[in-house]
mmCIF file of C-alpha atoms in Angstrom:
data_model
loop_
_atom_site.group_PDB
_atom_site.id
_atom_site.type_symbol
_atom_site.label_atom_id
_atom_site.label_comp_id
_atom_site.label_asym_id
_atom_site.label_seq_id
_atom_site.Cartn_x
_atom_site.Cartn_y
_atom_site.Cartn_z
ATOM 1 C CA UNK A 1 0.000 0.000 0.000
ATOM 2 C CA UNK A 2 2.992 2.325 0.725
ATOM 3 C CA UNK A 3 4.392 1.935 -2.397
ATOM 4 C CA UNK A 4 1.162 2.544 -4.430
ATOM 5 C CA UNK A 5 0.883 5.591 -2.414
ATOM 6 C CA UNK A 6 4.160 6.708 -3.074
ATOM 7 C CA UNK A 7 4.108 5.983 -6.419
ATOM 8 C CA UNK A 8 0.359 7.765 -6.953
ATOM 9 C CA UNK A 9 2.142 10.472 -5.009
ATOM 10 C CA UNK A 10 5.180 10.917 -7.479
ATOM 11 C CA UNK A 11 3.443 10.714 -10.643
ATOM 12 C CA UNK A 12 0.838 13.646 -9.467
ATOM 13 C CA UNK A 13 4.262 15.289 -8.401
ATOM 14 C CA UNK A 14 5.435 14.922 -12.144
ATOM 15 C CA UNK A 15 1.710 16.027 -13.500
ATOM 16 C CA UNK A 16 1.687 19.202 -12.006
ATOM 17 C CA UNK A 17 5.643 19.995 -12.725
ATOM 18 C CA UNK A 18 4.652 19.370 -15.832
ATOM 19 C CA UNK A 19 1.695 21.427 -16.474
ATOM 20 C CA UNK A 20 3.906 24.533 -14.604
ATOM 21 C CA UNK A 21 5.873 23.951 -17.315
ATOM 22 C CA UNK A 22 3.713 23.831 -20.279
ATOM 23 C CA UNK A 23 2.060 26.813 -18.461
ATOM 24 C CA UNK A 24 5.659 29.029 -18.108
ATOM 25 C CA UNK A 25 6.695 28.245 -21.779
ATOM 26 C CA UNK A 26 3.495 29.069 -23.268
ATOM 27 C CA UNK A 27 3.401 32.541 -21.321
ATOM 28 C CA UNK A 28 6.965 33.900 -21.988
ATOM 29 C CA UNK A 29 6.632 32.733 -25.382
ATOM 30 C CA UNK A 30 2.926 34.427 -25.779
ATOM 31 C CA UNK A 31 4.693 37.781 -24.542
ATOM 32 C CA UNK A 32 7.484 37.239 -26.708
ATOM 33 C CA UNK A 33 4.811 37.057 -29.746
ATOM 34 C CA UNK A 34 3.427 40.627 -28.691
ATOM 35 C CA UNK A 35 6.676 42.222 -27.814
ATOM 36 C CA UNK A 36 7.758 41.191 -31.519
ATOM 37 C CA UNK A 37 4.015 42.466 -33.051
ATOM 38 C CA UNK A 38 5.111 45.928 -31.561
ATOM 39 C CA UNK A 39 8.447 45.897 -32.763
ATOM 40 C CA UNK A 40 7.592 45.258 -36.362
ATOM 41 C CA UNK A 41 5.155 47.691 -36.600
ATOM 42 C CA UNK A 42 7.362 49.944 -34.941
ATOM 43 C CA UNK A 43 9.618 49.701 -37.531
ATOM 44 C CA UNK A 44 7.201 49.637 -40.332
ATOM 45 C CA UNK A 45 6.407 52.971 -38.926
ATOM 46 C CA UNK A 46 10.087 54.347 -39.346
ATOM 47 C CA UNK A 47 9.975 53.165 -42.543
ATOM 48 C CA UNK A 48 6.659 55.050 -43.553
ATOM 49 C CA UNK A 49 4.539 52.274 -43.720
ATOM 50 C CA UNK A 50 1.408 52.339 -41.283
ATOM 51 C CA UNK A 51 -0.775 49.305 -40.463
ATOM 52 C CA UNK A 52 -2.777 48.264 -37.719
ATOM 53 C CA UNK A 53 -1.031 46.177 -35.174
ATOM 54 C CA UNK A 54 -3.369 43.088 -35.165
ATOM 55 C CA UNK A 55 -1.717 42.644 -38.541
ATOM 56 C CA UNK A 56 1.375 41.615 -37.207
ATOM 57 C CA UNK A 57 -0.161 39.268 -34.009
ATOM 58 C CA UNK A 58 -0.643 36.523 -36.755
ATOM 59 C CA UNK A 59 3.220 35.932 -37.916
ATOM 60 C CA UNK A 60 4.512 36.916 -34.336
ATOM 61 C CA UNK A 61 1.805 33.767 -32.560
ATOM 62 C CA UNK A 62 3.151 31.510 -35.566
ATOM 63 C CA UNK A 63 6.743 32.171 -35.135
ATOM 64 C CA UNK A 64 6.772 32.014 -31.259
ATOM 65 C CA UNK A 65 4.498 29.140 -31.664
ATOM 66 C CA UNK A 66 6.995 27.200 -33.415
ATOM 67 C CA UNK A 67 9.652 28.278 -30.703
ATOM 68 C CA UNK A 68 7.315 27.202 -27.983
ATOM 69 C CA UNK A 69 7.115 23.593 -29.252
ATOM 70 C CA UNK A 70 11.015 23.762 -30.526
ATOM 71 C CA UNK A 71 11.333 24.735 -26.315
ATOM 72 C CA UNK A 72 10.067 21.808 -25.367
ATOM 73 C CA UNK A 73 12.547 19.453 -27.691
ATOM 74 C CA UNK A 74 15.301 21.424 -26.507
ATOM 75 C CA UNK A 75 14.547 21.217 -22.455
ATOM 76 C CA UNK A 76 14.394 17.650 -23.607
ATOM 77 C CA UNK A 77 17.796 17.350 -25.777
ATOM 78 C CA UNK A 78 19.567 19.702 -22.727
ATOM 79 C CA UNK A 79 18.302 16.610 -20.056
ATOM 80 C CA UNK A 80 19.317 14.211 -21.910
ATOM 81 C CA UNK A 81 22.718 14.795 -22.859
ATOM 82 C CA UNK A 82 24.044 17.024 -20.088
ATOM 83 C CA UNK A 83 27.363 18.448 -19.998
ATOM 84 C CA UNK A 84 28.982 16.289 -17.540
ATOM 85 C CA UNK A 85 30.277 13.278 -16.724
ATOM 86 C CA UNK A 86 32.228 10.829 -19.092
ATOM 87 C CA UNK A 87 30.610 12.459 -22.458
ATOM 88 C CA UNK A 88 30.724 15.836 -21.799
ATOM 89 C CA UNK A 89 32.913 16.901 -24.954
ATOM 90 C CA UNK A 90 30.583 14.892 -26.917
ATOM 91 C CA UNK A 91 27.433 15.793 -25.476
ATOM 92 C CA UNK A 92 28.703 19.631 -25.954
ATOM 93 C CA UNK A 93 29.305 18.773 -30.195
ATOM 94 C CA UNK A 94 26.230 17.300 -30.282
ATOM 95 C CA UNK A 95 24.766 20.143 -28.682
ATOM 96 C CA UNK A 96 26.184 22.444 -31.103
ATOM 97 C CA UNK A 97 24.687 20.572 -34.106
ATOM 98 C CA UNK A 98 21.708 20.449 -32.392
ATOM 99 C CA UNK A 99 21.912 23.968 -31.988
ATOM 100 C CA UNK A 100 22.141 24.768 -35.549
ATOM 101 C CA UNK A 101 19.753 21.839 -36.798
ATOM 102 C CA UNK A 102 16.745 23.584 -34.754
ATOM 103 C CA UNK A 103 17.989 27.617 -35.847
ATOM 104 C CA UNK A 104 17.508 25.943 -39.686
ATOM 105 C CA UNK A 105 14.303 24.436 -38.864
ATOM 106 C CA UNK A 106 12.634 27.275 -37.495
ATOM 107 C CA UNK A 107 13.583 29.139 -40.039
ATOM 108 C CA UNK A 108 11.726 26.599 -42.738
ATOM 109 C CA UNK A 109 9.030 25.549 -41.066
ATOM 110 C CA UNK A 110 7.863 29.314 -40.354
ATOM 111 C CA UNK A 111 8.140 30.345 -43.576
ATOM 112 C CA UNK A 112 6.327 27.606 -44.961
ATOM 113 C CA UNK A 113 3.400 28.665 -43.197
ATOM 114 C CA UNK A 114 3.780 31.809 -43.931
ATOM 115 C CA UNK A 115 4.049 31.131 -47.672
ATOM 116 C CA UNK A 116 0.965 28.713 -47.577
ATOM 117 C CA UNK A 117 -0.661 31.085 -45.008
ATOM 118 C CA UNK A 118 -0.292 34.286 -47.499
ATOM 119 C CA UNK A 119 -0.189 32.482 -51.455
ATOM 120 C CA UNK A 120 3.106 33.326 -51.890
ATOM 121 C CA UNK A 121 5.224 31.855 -54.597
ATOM 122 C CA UNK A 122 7.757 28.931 -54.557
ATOM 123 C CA UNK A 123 9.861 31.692 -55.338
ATOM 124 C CA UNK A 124 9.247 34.260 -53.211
ATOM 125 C CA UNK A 125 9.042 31.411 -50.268
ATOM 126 C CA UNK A 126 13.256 30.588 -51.648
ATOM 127 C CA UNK A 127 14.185 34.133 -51.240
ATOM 128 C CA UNK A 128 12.334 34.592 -48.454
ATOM 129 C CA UNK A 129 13.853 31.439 -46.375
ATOM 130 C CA UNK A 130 17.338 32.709 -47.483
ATOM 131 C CA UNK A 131 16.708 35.738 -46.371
ATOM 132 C CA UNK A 132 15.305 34.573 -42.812
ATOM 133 C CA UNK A 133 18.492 32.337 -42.571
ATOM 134 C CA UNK A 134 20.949 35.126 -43.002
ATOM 135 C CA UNK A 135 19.588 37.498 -40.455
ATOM 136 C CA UNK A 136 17.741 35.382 -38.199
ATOM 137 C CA UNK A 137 20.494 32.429 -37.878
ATOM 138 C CA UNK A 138 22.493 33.593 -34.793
ATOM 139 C CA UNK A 139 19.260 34.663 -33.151
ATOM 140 C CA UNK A 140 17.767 31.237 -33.523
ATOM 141 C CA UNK A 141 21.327 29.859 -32.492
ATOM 142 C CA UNK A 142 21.185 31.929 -29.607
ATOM 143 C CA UNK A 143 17.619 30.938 -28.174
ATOM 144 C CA UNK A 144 18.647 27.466 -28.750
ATOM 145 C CA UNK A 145 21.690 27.955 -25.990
ATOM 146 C CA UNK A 146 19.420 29.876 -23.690
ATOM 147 C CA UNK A 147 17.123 27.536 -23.378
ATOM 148 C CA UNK A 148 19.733 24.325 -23.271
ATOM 149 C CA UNK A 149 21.420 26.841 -20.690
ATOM 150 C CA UNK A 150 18.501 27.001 -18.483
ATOM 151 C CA UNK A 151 18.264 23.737 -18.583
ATOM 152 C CA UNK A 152 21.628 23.043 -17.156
ATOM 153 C CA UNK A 153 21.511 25.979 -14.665
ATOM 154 C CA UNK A 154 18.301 24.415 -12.638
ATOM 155 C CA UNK A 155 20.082 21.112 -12.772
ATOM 156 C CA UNK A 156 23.380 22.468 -11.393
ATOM 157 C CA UNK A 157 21.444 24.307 -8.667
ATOM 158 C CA UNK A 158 19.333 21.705 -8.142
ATOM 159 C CA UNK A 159 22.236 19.155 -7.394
ATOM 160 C CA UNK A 160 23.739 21.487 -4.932
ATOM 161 C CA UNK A 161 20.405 21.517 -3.249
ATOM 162 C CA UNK A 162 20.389 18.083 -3.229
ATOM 163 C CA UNK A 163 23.737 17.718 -1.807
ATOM 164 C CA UNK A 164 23.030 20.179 0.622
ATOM 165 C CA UNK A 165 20.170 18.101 1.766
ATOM 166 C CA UNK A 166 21.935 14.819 2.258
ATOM 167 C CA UNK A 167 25.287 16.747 3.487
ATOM 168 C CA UNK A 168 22.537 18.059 6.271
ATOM 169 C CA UNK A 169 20.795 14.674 6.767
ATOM 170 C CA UNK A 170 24.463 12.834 6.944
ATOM 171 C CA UNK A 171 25.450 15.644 9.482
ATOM 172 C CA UNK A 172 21.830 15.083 11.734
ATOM 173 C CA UNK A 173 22.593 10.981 11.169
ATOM 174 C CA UNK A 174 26.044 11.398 12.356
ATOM 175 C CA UNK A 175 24.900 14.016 15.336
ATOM 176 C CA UNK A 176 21.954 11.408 16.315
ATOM 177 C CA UNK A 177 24.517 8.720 16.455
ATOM 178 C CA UNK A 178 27.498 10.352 18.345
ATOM 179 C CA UNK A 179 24.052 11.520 20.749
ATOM 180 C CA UNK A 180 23.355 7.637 21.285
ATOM 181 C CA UNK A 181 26.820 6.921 21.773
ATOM 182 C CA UNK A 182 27.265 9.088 24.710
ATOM 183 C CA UNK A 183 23.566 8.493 26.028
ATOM 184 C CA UNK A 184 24.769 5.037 26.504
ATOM 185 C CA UNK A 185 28.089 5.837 28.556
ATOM 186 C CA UNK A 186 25.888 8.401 30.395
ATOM 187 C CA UNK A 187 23.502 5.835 31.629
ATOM 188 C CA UNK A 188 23.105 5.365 35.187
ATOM 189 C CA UNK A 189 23.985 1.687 35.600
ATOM 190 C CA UNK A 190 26.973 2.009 33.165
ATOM 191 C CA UNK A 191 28.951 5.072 35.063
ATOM 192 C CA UNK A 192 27.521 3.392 38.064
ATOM 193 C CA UNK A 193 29.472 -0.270 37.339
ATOM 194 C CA UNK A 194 32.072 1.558 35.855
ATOM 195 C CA UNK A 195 33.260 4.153 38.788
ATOM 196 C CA UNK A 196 32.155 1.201 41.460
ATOM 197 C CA UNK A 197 35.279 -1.067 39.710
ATOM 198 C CA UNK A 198 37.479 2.248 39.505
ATOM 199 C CA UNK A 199 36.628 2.660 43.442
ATOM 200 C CA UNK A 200 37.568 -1.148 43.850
ATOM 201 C CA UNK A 201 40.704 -0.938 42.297
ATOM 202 C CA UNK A 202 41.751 2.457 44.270
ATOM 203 C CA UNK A 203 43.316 0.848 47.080
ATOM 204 C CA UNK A 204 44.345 -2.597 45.636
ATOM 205 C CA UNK A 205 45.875 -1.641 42.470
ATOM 206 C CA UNK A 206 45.861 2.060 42.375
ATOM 207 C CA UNK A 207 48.001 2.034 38.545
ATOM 208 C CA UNK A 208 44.631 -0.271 37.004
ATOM 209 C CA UNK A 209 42.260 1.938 39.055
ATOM 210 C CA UNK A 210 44.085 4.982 37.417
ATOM 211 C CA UNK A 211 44.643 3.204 33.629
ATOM 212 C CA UNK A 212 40.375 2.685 33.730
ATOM 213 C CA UNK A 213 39.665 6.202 35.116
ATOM 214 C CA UNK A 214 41.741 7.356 32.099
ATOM 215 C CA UNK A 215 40.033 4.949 29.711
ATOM 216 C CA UNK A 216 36.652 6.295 30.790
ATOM 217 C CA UNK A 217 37.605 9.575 30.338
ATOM 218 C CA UNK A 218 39.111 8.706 26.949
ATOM 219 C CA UNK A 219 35.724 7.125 26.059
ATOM 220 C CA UNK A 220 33.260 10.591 27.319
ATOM 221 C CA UNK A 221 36.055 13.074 25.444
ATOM 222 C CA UNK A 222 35.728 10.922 22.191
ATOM 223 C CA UNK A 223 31.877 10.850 22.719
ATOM 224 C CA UNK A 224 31.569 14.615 23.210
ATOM 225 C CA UNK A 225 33.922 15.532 19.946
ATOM 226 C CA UNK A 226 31.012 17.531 18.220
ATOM 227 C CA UNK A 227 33.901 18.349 15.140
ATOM 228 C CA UNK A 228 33.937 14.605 14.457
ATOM 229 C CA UNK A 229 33.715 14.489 10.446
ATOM 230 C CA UNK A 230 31.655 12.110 8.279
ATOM 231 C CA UNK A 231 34.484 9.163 7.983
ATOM 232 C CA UNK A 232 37.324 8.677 9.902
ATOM 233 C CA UNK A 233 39.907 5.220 9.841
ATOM 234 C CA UNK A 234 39.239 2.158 11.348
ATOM 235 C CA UNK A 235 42.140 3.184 13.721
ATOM 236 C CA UNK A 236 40.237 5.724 15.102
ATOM 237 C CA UNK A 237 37.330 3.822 15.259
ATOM 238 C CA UNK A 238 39.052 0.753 16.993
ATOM 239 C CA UNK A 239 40.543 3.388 19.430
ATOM 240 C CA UNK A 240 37.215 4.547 20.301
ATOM 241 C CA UNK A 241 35.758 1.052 21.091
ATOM 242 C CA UNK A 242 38.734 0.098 22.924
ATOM 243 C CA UNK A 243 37.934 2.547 25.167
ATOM 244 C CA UNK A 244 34.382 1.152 25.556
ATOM 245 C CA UNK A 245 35.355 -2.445 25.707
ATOM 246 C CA UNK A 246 37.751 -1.622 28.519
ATOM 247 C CA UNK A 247 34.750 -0.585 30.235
ATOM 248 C CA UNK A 248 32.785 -3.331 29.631
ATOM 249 C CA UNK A 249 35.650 -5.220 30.347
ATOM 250 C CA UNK A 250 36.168 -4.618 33.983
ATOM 251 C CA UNK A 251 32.336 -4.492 34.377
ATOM 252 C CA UNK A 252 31.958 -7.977 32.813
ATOM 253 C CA UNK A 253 35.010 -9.623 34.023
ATOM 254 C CA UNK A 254 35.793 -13.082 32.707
ATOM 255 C CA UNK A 255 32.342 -13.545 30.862
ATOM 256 C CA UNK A 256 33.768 -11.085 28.635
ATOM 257 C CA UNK A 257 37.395 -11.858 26.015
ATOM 258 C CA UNK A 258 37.796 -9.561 23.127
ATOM 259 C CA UNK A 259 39.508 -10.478 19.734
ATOM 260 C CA UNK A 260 40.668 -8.695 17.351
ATOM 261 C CA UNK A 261 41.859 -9.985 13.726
ATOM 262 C CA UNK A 262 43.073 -7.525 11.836
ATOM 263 C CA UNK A 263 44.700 -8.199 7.798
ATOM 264 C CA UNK A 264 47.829 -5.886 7.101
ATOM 265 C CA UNK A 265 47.376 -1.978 6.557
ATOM 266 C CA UNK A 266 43.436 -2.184 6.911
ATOM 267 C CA UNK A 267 43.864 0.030 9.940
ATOM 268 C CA UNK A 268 43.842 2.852 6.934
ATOM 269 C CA UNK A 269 40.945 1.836 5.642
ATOM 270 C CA UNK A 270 37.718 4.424 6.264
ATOM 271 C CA UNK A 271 34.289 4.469 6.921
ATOM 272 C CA UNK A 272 31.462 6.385 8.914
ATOM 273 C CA UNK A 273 32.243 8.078 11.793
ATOM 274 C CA UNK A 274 30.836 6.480 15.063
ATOM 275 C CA UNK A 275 29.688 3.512 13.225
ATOM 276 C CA UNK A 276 31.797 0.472 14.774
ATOM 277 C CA UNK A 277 30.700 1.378 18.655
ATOM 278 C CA UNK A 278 27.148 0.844 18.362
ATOM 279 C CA UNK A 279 27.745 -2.620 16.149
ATOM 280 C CA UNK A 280 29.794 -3.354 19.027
ATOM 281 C CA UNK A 281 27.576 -2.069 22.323
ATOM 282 C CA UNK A 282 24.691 -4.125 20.709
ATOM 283 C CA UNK A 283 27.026 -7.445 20.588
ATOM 284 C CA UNK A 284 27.807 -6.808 24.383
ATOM 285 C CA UNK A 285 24.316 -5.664 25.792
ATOM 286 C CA UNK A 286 22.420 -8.259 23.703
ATOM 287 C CA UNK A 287 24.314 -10.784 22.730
ATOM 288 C CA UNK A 288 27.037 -11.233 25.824
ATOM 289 C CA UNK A 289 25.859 -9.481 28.584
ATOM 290 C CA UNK A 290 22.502 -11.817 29.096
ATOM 291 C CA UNK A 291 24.257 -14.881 28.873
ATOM 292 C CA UNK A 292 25.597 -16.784 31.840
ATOM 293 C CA UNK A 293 28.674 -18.343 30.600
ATOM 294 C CA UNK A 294 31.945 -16.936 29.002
ATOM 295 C CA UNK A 295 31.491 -15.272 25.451
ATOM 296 C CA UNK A 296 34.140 -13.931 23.139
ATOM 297 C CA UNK A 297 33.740 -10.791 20.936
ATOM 298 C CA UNK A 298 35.132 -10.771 17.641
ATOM 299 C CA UNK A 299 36.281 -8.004 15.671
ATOM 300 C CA UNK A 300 37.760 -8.795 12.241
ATOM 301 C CA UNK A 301 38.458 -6.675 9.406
ATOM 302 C CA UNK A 302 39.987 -7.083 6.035
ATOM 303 C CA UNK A 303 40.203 -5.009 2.501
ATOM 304 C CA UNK A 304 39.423 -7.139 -0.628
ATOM 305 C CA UNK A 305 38.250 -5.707 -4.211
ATOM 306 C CA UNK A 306 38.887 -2.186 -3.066
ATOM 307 C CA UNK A 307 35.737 -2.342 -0.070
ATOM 308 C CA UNK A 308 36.432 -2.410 3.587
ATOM 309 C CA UNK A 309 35.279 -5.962 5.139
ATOM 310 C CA UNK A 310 34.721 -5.643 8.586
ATOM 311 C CA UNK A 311 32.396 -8.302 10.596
ATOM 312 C CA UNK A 312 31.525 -7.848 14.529
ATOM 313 C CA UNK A 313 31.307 -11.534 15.664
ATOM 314 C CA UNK A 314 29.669 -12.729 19.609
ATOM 315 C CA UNK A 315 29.235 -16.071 20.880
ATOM 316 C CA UNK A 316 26.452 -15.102 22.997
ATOM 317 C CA UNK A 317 22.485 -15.648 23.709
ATOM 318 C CA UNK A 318 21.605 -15.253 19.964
ATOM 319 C CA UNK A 319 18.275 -14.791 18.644
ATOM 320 C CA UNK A 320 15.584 -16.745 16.548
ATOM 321 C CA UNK A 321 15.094 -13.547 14.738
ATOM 322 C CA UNK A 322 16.971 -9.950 14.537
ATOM 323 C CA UNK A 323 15.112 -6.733 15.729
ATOM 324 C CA UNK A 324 16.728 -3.781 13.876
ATOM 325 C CA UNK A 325 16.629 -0.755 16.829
ATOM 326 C CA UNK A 326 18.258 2.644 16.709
ATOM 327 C CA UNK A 327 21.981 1.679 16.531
ATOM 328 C CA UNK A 328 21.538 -1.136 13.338
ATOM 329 C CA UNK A 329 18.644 1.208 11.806
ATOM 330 C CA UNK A 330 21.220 4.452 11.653
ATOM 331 C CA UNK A 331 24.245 2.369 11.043
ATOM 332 C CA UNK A 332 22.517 0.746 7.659
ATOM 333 C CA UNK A 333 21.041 4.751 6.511
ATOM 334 C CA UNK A 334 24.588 6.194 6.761
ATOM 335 C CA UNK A 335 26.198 3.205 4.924
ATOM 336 C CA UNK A 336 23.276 3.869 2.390
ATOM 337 C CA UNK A 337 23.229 7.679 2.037
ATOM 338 C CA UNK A 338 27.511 8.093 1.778
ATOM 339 C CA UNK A 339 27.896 5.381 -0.462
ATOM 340 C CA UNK A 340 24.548 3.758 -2.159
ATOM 341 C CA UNK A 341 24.891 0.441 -3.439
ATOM 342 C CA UNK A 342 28.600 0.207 -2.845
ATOM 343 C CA UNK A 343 28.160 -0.810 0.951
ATOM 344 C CA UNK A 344 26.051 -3.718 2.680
ATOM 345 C CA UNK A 345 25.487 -4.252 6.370
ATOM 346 C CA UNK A 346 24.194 -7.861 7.401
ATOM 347 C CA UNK A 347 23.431 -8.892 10.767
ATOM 348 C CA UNK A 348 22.182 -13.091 11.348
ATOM 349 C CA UNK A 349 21.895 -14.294 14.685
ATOM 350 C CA UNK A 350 20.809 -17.993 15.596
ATOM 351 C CA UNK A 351 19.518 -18.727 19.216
ATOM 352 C CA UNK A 352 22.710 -19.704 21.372
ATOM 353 C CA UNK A 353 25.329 -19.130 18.763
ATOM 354 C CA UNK A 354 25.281 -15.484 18.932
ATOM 355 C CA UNK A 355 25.055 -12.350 15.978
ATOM 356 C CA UNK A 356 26.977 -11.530 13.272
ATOM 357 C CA UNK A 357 26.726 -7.891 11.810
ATOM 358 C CA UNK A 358 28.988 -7.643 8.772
ATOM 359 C CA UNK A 359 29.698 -4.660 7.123
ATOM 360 C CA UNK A 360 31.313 -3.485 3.938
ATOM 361 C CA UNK A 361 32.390 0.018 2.792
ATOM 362 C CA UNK A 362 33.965 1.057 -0.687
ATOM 363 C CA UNK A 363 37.899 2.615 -0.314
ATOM 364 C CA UNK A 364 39.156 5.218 -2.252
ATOM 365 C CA UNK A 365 41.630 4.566 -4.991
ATOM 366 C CA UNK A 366 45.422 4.481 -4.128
ATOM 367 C CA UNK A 367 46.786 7.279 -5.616
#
């Protein structure tokens, strides 16, 4: 039902853009056809010659007419074969023989009308159309690029809009996410268990009880960076759940061993901001923290065919079935909105054997 909504919903979208724009070309060019009635008979005038001005509304509604229709071929020629991307030099040729193609056509089309429209002869039509083409040429050139140029314009603006809409959205996603992130080291019973095994340690290993104080520390600072940008390495990211797991860590005791497989120089590698922590807080809080024997945590992460592949592994409680919440929900819109189809996060989970989220992420080219 959603999607027949949303597609009713688009297609009424397109309706109406497209009647505002049947609407906006036939009103510029209908005041384009009187401006040019008034002009000619302005210059008739100069010249002597004085007729009434609703003489002249009949060639100025054909010619502008034709322009009209020619407006809409050329808004669709300029979408089609923009000048970006891969083809732009060729696009930009075509363009230019486009260009000329519709200044010619004007010109013949208009005064074959006007020839059948007044009884003039095949010879008077000839001299006529070589006359239109030798002073009207550029103009018709010209009207041709305006209106191509248009074209491009509102799609160049519009792009920036729309990457000033997801830049916004990515900055809200990554806001929401560093938000959580702290929420969850704010929470009562976490900064309760935490400074409780800080006070514990005081007095029989002060150096520990000082090492975790630090680590907690470490963990609110990197929580609170509101400058954090969109991606950042893995190293960072590792650094900032190391600080969490060493947390967890004392909290959890022995139920609780962290591994970490790393292949060579993926530590480079990039990817959202904030994104491993929460893959990682879920494994603990809902995969190792309910169960009641020892669980290992595995973080592994390698580069193959030019994408990040990093998988967040627990042996804990499992589930028959995943429930997607905040954390998982954000995680999979950021992958989404910074790099479309390019990334893929997967999470399975089978009832005592734990979850699996797997993510991938594309790299940048080695220079």
């Amino acid at each position: 039902m959603a999607r027949t909504i949303g597609t009713a919903t688009e297609g009424s979208l397109k309706t109406m853009l497209a009647r505002r724009l049947l609407t906006f070309v036939a009103s510029a060019w209908t005041l384009v056809a009187l401006f040019n009635a008034t002009q000619w008979r302005l210059i008739d005038l100069s010249y002597g010659k004085d007729q009434p001005w609703t003489q002249y509304l009949a060639p100025a509604f054909m010619a502008n007419a034709l322009w009209a229709l020619l407006t809409l071929a050329i808004i669709g020629l300029a979408l089609k074969l923009p000048p970006k991307g891969p083809h732009r030099a060729r696009n930009l040729a075509l363009h230019a023989l486009l260009g000329s193609t519709v200044a010619v056509t004007h010109s013949l089309i208009y005064v074959a009308l006007l020839s059948l429209t007044s009884g003039k002869s095949l010879e008077d039509a000839t001299a006529l159309l070589a006359q239109k083409l030798a002073t009207t040429f550029q103009i018709n050139l010209l009207i041709y690029v305006v209106v191509a140029g248009g074209v491009f314009g509102y799609q160049a603006l519009s792009d920036l809009r729309r990457r000033e809409l997801e830049q916004a959205r990515l900055e809200t996603q990554l806001a929401q996410t560093s938000a959580a992130a702290l929420k969850a080291q704010l929470q009562p019973h976490f900064l309760f268990n935490a400074l409780n095994a800080i006070s514990a340690l005081i007095r029989s290993n002060p150096l520990e009880a000082e090492r975790m104080l630090a680590r907690l520390g470490d963990l609110l600072r990197l929580s609170l960076d509101g400058a954090a940008p969109q991606e950042r390495s893995l190293a960072e990211e590792l650094a900032f759940v190391d600080a969490y797991l060493a947390v967890e860590q004392y909290r959890l005791g022995s139920r609780l061993t962290v591994r970490t497989d790393l292949a060579a120089g993926v530590e480079a590698a990039r990817l959202p901001t904030l994104i491993l922590q929460p893959l990682v807080e879920n494994a603990v809080r809902h995969g190792v923290a309910p169960s009641r024997r020892a669980c290992t945590l595995q973080i592994r992460a390698a580069l193959a065919d030019q994408h990040l592949d990093l998988s967040v592994e627990d042996d804990g409680v499992g589930a028959a079935t995943v429930v997607e919440g905040v954390g998982l929900g954000n995680a999979r819109q950021r992958l989404s909105h910074l790099y479309g189809d390019q990334a893929c996060l997967t999470v399975t989970s089978r009832p005592g054997q734990g979850f699996t989220v797997r993510l991938t992420a594309p790299q940048p080219c080695a220079s």
